[in-house]
Amino acid sequence: LLRPRYWFSAHMHVKFSALVSHTSEKSEKPSKSEVTETRFLALDKCLPNRDYLQVLDIETDREAEGSFELEYDEAWLAILIATNEYLKAGSSFVDPTNDELEQALAKVQAMFEQKFYSI
């Protein structure tokens, strides 16, 4: 079950935040490492006079310092790579072929295997 401490989203056409509480199926008190709530933040589109940027201070455990890692969604990165050449200012619709998405996914998977050192 996906229960991250923080969840960020962007380009949502609106800015909003939410605090989502997670219920435990156990009757006992949750452990210190168990996530009991998710702080969600969605930011607006990147346009003039819109709330598209926010700076956050995220509390960490002093003991865990230096052990953080970023996680990427391979499928989403593949979609971004496959449609990058079509991105431009203005309105347009892009519908990449399955072959283009599969090629982009293979490229992203290769990047994950190299842990992004070659980017």
XYZ file of C-alpha atoms in Angstrom:
119
model
C 0.000 0.000 0.000
C 1.404 3.368 -1.033
C 1.662 5.730 1.946
C 4.365 8.341 1.307
C 5.041 11.091 3.828
C 4.898 13.695 1.050
C 3.253 13.738 -2.381
C 3.919 16.566 -4.812
C 2.148 17.267 -8.064
C 2.440 20.129 -10.520
C 0.667 21.708 -13.480
C -2.679 21.020 -11.838
C -4.396 24.267 -12.989
C -4.934 25.074 -9.325
C -2.890 25.185 -6.126
C -4.092 23.189 -3.162
C -2.766 21.205 -0.251
C -4.229 18.379 1.766
C -3.408 16.221 4.735
C -4.526 12.627 4.226
C -4.724 10.429 7.314
C -4.109 6.714 6.921
C -5.952 4.256 9.091
C -4.155 1.186 10.338
C -5.695 -2.249 10.247
C -3.767 -3.056 13.405
C -5.358 -2.238 16.722
C -1.995 -1.373 18.224
C -0.253 2.001 18.113
C 1.682 2.595 14.841
C 5.473 2.302 14.985
C 7.691 5.372 14.586
C 8.614 4.365 11.024
C 5.008 3.764 9.916
C 3.532 6.626 7.883
C 0.182 7.666 9.367
C -0.466 10.690 7.155
C 0.521 12.061 3.743
C 1.076 15.747 3.121
C -0.095 16.483 -0.433
C 0.778 19.619 -2.396
C -0.425 20.420 -5.915
C 0.940 23.479 -7.681
C -0.640 25.534 -10.458
C 0.528 25.888 -14.061
C 3.693 27.910 -14.651
C 2.094 31.135 -15.874
C 2.247 34.803 -14.785
C 0.365 35.581 -11.557
C -0.144 31.888 -10.705
C 1.025 29.899 -7.653
C 3.323 27.461 -9.441
C 6.316 27.542 -7.095
C 6.667 26.947 -3.393
C 9.752 26.464 -1.218
C 9.395 23.862 1.515
C 11.447 22.912 4.532
C 11.039 19.191 5.084
C 11.892 17.801 8.496
C 14.195 14.797 8.555
C 15.503 12.416 11.144
C 19.055 13.401 12.077
C 20.059 9.723 12.032
C 18.820 9.248 8.458
C 20.841 12.163 7.088
C 22.688 11.226 3.926
C 20.579 8.149 3.205
C 17.967 9.783 0.968
C 17.311 8.784 -2.605
C 15.013 10.083 -5.304
C 12.503 7.783 -6.933
C 11.386 8.180 -10.523
C 8.420 6.758 -12.394
C 9.940 5.029 -15.438
C 6.725 5.072 -17.481
C 6.185 8.808 -16.924
C 9.791 9.611 -17.857
C 9.363 7.506 -21.009
C 6.270 9.504 -21.966
C 8.131 12.786 -21.417
C 11.061 11.615 -23.542
C 8.803 10.292 -26.305
C 6.852 13.565 -26.526
C 9.683 16.046 -25.850
C 10.121 17.018 -29.507
C 6.433 17.936 -29.707
C 6.439 20.262 -26.704
C 6.136 23.901 -27.638
C 4.445 27.035 -26.385
C 0.814 27.043 -27.414
C -1.868 24.431 -27.619
C -1.309 21.145 -29.421
C -2.205 17.496 -29.035
C 0.443 14.772 -29.166
C -0.339 11.093 -29.574
C 2.924 9.106 -29.719
C 2.824 5.629 -31.196
C 3.303 2.538 -29.033
C 6.659 2.011 -30.743
C 7.816 5.521 -29.737
C 6.728 4.906 -26.131
C 8.452 1.498 -26.035
C 11.683 3.028 -27.368
C 11.502 5.804 -24.781
C 10.784 3.303 -21.991
C 13.825 1.240 -23.041
C 15.916 4.426 -22.913
C 14.618 5.277 -19.422
C 15.246 1.732 -18.172
C 18.826 1.940 -19.453
C 19.217 5.242 -17.596
C 17.945 3.596 -14.400
C 20.469 0.791 -14.813
C 23.223 3.402 -15.035
C 21.629 5.319 -12.124
C 21.459 8.497 -14.245
C 25.245 8.938 -14.268
C 25.306 9.513 -18.016
C 22.588 12.164 -18.151
